[in-house]
PDB file of C-alpha atoms in Angstrom:
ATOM      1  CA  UNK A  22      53.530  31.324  54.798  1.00  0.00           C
ATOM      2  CA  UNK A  23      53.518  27.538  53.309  1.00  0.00           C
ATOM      3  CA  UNK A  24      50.280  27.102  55.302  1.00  0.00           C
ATOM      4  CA  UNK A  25      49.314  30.271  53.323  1.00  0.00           C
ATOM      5  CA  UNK A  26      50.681  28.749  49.526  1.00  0.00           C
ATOM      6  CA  UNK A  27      48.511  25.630  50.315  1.00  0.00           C
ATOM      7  CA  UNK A  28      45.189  27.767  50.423  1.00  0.00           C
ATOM      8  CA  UNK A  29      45.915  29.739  47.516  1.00  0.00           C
ATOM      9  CA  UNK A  30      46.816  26.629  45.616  1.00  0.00           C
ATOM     10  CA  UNK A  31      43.558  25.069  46.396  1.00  0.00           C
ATOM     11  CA  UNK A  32      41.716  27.903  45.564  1.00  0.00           C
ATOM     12  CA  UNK A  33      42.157  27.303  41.806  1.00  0.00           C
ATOM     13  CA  UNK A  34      41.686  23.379  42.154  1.00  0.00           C
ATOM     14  CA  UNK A  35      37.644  24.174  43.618  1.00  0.00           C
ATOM     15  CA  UNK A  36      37.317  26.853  40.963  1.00  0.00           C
ATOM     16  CA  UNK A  37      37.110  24.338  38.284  1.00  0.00           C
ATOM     17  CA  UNK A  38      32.909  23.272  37.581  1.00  0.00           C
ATOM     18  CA  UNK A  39      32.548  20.990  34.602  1.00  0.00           C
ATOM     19  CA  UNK A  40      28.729  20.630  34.751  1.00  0.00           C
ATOM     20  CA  UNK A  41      26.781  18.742  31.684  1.00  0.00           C
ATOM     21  CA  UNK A  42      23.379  17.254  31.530  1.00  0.00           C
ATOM     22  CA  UNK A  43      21.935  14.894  28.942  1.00  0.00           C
ATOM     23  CA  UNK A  44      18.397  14.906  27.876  1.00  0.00           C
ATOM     24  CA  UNK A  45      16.336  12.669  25.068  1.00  0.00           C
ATOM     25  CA  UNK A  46      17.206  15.240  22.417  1.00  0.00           C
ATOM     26  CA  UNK A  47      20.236  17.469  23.971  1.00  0.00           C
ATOM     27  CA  UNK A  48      23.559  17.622  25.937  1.00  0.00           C
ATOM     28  CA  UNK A  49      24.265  21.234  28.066  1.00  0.00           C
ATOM     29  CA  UNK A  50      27.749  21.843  28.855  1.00  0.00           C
ATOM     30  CA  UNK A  51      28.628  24.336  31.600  1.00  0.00           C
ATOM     31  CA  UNK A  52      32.894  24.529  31.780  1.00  0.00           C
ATOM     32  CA  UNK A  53      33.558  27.200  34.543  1.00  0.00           C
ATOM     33  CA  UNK A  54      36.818  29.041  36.479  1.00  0.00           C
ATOM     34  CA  UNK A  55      39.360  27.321  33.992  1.00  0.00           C
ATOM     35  CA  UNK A  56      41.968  29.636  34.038  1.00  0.00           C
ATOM     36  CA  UNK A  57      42.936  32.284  31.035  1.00  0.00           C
ATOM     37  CA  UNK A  58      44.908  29.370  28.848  1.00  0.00           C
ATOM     38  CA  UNK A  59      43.804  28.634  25.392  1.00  0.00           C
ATOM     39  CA  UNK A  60      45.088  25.164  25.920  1.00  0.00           C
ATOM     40  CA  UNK A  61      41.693  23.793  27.899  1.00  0.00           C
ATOM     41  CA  UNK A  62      39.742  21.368  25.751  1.00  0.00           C
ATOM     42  CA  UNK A  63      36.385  19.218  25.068  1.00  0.00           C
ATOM     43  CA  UNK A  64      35.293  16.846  23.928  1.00  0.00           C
ATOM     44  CA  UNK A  65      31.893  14.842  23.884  1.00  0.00           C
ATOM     45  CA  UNK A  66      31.302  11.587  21.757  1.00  0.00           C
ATOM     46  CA  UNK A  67      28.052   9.460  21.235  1.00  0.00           C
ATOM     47  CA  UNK A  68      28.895   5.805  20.892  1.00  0.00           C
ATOM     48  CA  UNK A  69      32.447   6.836  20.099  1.00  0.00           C
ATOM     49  CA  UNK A  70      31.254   9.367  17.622  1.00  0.00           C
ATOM     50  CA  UNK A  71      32.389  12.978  17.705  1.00  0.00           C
ATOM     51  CA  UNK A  72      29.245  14.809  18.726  1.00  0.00           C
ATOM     52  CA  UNK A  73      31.727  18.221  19.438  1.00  0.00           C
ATOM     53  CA  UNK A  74      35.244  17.307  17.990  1.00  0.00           C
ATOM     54  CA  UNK A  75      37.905  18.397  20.458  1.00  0.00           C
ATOM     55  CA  UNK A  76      37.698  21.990  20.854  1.00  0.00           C
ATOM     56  CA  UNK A  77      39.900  24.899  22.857  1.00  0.00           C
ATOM     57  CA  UNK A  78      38.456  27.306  25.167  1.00  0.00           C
ATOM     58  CA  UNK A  79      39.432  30.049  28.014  1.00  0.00           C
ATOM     59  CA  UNK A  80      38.107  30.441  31.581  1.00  0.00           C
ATOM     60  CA  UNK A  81      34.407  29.567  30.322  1.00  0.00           C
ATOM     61  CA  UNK A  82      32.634  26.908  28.131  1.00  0.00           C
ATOM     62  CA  UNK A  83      28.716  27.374  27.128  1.00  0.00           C
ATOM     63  CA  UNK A  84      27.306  24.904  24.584  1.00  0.00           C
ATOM     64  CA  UNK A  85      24.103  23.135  23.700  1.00  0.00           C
ATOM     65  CA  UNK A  86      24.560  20.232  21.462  1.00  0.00           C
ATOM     66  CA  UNK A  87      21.511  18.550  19.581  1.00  0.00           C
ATOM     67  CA  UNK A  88      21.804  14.891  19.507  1.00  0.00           C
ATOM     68  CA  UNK A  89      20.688  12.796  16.792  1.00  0.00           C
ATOM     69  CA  UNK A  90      17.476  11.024  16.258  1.00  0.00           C
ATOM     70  CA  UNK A  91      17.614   7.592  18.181  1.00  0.00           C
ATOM     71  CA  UNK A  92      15.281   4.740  18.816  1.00  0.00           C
ATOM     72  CA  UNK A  93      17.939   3.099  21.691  1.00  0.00           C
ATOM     73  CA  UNK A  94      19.959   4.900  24.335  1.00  0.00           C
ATOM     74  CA  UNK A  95      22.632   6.595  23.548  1.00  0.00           C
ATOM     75  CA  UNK A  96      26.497   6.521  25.488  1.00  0.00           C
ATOM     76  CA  UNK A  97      27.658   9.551  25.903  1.00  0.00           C
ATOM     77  CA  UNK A  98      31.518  10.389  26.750  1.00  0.00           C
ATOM     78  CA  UNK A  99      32.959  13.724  28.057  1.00  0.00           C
ATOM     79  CA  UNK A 100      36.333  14.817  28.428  1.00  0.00           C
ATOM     80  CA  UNK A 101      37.685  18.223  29.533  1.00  0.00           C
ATOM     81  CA  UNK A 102      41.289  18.767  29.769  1.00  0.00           C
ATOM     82  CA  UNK A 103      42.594  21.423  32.164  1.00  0.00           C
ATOM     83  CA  UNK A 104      45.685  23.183  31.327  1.00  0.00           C
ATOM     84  CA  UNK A 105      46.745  23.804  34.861  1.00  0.00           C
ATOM     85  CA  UNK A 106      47.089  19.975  35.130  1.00  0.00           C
ATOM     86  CA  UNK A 107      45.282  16.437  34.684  1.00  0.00           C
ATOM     87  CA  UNK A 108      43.808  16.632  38.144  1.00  0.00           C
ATOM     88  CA  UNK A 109      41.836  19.175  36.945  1.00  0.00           C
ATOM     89  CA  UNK A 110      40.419  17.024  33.874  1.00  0.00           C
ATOM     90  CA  UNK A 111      37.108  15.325  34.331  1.00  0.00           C
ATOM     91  CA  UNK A 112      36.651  12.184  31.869  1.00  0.00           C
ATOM     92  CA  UNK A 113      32.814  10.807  32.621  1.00  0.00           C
ATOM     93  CA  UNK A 114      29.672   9.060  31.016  1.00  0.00           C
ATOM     94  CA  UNK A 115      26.366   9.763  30.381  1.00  0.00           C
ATOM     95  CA  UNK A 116      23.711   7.896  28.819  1.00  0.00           C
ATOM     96  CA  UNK A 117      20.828  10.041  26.783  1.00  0.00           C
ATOM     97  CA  UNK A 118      17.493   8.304  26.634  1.00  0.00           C
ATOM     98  CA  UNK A 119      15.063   7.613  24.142  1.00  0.00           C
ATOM     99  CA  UNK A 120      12.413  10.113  23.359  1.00  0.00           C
ATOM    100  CA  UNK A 121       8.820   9.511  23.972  1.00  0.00           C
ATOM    101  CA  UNK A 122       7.945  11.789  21.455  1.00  0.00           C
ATOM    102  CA  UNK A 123       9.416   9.585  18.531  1.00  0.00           C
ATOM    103  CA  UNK A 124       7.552   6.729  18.593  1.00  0.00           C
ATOM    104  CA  UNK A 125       3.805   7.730  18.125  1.00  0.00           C
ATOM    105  CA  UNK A 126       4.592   9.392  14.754  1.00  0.00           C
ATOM    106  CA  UNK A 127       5.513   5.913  13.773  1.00  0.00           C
ATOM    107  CA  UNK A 128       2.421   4.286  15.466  1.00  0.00           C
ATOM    108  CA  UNK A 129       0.464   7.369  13.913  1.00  0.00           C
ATOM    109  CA  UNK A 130       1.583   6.403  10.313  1.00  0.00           C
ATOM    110  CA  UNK A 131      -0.032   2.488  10.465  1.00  0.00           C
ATOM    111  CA  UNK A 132      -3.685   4.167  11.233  1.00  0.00           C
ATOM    112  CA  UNK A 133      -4.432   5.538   7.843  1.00  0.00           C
ATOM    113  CA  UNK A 134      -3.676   2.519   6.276  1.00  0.00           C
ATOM    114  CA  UNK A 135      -6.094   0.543   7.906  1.00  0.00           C
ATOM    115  CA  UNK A 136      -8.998   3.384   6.969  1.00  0.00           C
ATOM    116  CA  UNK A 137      -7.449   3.211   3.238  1.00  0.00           C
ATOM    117  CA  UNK A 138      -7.632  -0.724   3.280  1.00  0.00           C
ATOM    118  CA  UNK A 139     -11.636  -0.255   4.146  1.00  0.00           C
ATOM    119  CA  UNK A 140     -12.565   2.015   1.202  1.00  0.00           C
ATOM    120  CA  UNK A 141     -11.424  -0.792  -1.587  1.00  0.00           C
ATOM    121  CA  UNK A 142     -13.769  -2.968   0.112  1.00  0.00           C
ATOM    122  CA  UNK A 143     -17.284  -0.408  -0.717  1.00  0.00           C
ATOM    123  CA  UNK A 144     -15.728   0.111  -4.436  1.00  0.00           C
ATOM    124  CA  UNK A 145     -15.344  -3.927  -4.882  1.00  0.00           C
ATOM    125  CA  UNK A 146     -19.386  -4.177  -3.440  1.00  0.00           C
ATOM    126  CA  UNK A 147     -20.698  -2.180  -6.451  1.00  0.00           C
ATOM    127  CA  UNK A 148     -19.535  -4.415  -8.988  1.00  0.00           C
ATOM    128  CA  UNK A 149     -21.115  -8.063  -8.170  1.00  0.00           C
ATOM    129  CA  UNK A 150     -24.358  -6.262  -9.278  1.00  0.00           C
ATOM    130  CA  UNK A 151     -24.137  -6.445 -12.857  1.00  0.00           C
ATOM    131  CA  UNK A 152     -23.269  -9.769 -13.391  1.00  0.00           C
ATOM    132  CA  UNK A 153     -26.949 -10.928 -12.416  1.00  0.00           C
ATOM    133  CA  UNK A 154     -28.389  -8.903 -15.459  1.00  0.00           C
ATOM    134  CA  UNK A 155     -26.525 -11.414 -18.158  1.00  0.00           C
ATOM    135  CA  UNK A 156     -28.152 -14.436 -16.606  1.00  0.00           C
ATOM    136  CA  UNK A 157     -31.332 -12.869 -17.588  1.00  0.00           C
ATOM    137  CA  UNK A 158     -30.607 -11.724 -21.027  1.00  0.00           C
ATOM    138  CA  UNK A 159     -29.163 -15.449 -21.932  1.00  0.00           C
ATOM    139  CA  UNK A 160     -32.217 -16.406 -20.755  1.00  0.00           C
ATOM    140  CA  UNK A 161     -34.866 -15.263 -23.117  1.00  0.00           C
ATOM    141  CA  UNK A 162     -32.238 -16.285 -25.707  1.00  0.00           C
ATOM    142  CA  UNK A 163     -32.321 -20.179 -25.307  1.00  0.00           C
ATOM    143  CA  UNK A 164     -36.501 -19.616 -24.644  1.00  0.00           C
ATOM    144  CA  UNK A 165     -36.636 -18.102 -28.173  1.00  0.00           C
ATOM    145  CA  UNK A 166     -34.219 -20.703 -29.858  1.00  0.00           C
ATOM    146  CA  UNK A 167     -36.217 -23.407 -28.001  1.00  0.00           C
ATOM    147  CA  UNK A 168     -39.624 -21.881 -29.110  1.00  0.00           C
ATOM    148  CA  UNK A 169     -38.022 -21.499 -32.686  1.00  0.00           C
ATOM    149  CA  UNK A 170     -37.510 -25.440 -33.457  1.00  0.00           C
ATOM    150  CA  UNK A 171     -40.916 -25.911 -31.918  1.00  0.00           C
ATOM    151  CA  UNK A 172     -42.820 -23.948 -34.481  1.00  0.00           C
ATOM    152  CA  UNK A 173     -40.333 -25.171 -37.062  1.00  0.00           C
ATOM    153  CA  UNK A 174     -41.476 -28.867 -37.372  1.00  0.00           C
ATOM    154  CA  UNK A 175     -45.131 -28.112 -36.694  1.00  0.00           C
ATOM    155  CA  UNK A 176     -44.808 -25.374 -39.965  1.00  0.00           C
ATOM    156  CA  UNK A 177     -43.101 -28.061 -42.055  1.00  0.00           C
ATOM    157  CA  UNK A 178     -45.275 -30.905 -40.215  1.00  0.00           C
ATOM    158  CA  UNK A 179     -47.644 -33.356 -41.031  1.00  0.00           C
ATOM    159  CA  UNK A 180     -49.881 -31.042 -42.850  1.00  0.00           C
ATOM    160  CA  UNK A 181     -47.704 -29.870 -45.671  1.00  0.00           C
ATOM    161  CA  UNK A 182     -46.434 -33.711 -46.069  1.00  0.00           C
ATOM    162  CA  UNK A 183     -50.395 -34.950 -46.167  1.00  0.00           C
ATOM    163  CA  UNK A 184     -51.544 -32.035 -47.870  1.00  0.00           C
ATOM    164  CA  UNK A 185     -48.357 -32.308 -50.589  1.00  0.00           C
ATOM    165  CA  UNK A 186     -50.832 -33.967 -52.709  1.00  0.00           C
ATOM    166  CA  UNK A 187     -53.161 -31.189 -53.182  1.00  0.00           C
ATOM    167  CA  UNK A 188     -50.660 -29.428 -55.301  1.00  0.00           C
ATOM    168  CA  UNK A 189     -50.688 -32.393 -57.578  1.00  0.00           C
ATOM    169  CA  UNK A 190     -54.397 -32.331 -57.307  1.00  0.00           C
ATOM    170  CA  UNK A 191     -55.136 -30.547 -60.685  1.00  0.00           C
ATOM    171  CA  UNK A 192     -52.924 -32.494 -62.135  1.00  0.00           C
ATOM    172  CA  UNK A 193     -54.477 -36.144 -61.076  1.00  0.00           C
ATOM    173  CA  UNK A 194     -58.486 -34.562 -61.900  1.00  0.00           C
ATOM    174  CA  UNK A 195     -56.698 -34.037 -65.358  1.00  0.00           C
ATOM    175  CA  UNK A 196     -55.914 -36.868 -65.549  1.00  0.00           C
ATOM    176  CA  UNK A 197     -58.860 -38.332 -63.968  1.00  0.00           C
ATOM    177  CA  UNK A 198     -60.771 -36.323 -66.814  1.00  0.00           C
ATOM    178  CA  UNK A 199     -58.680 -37.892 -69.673  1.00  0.00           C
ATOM    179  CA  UNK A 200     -59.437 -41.230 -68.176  1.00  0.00           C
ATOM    180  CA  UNK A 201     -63.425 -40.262 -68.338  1.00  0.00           C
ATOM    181  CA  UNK A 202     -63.210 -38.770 -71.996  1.00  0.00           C
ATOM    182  CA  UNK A 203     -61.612 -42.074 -73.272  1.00  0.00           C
ATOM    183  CA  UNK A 204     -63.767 -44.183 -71.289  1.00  0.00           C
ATOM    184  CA  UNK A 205     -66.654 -41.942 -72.839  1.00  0.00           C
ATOM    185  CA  UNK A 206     -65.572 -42.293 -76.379  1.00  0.00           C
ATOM    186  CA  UNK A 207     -64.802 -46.194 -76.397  1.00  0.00           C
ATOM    187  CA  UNK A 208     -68.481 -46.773 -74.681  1.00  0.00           C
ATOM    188  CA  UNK A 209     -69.464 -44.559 -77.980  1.00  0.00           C
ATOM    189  CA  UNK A 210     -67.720 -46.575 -80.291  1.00  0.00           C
ATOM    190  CA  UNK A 211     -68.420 -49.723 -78.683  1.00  0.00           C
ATOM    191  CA  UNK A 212     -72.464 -48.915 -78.765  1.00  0.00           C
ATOM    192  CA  UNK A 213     -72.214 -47.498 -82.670  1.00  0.00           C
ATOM    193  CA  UNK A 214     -70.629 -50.714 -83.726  1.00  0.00           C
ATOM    194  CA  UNK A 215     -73.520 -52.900 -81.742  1.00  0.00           C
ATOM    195  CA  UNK A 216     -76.034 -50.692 -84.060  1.00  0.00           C
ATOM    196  CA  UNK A 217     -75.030 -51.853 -87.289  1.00  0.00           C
ATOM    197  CA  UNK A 218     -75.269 -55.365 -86.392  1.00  0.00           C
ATOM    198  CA  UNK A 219     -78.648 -55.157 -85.240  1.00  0.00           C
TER     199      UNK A 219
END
């Protein structure tokens, strides 16, 4: 009969299956066989954290728990209390690693910034091209104020200073004339005073 006892007893003890797996993104918990008492409880923490606060359950336990986004490995803690007795608990670690899915999104995000770093570039080559057209336009400009002082002197040149004279011209044969009429009439005079004396 005790040899009996003993089996039953150990019945319940193999009964007990807390199963969990840890992925990148996930934990899967799988509490079996714990007995009809409310009083069973889990709990799983990341890096101390409560991922699912402690929590009550009968016989059974089924749960998927997302875990947050991580770029480093994550510790992962469960404990499941049996209440039929500690040797029943399980207390153990897990460690949930990093997704390969999360880092090309952030290598993704650099490439379009080289391809919007080109296009300034082309709108910056456009522009150097009208600069040359001043040049030419400031050009002309000091030809034609150059050309201007040129003709200047040669219009107010030697010829007007030379030929200054010939607008006093009428007024020198005047006088030239007067000169001839006086020397006229004092040969006259002189030549009808000679007469009588003869």
């Amino acid at each position: 009969m005790s040899a009996l006892g003993v089996g039953l007893s150990a019945v319940p003890a193999s009964a007990h299956t807390p199963t969990w797996t840890v992925s990148c993104s996930e934990v899967s918990l799988d509490l079996t066989a714990y007995g009809n008492s409310d009083k069973n409880t889990v709990t799983v923490t990341v890096d101390g954290k409560d991922l699912l606060p402690t929590t009550n359950f009968r016989n059974d336990f089924h749960k998927k728990l997302e875990l947050p986004e991580h770029t480093s490995e994550l510790k992962l803690h469960l404990s499941v209390k049996a209440a039929d007795g500690d040797q029943f608990s399980k207390e153990d670690d897990k460690v949930a690693p990093v997704c390969e899915d999360t880092p090309p999104p952030s290598s993704e995000a650099p490439a379009p910034e080289p391809s919007d770093a080109d296009t300034p570039p082309a709108e910056e080559t456009p522009e150097p091209a009208p600069p040359a057209s001043p040049p030419q336009a400031e050009e002309p400009s000091d030809s034609a104020s150059e050309a201007v002082p040129s003709s200047a002197p040669s219009a107010a040149g030697g010829d007007l200073a030379e030929t200054g004279g010939s607008s006093a011209t009428p007024l020198i044969a005047g006088a030239a004339a007067v000169v001839l009429v006086a020397g006229a009439g004092i040969m006259w005079a002189a030549r009808k005073r000679r007469s009588p004396q003869s």
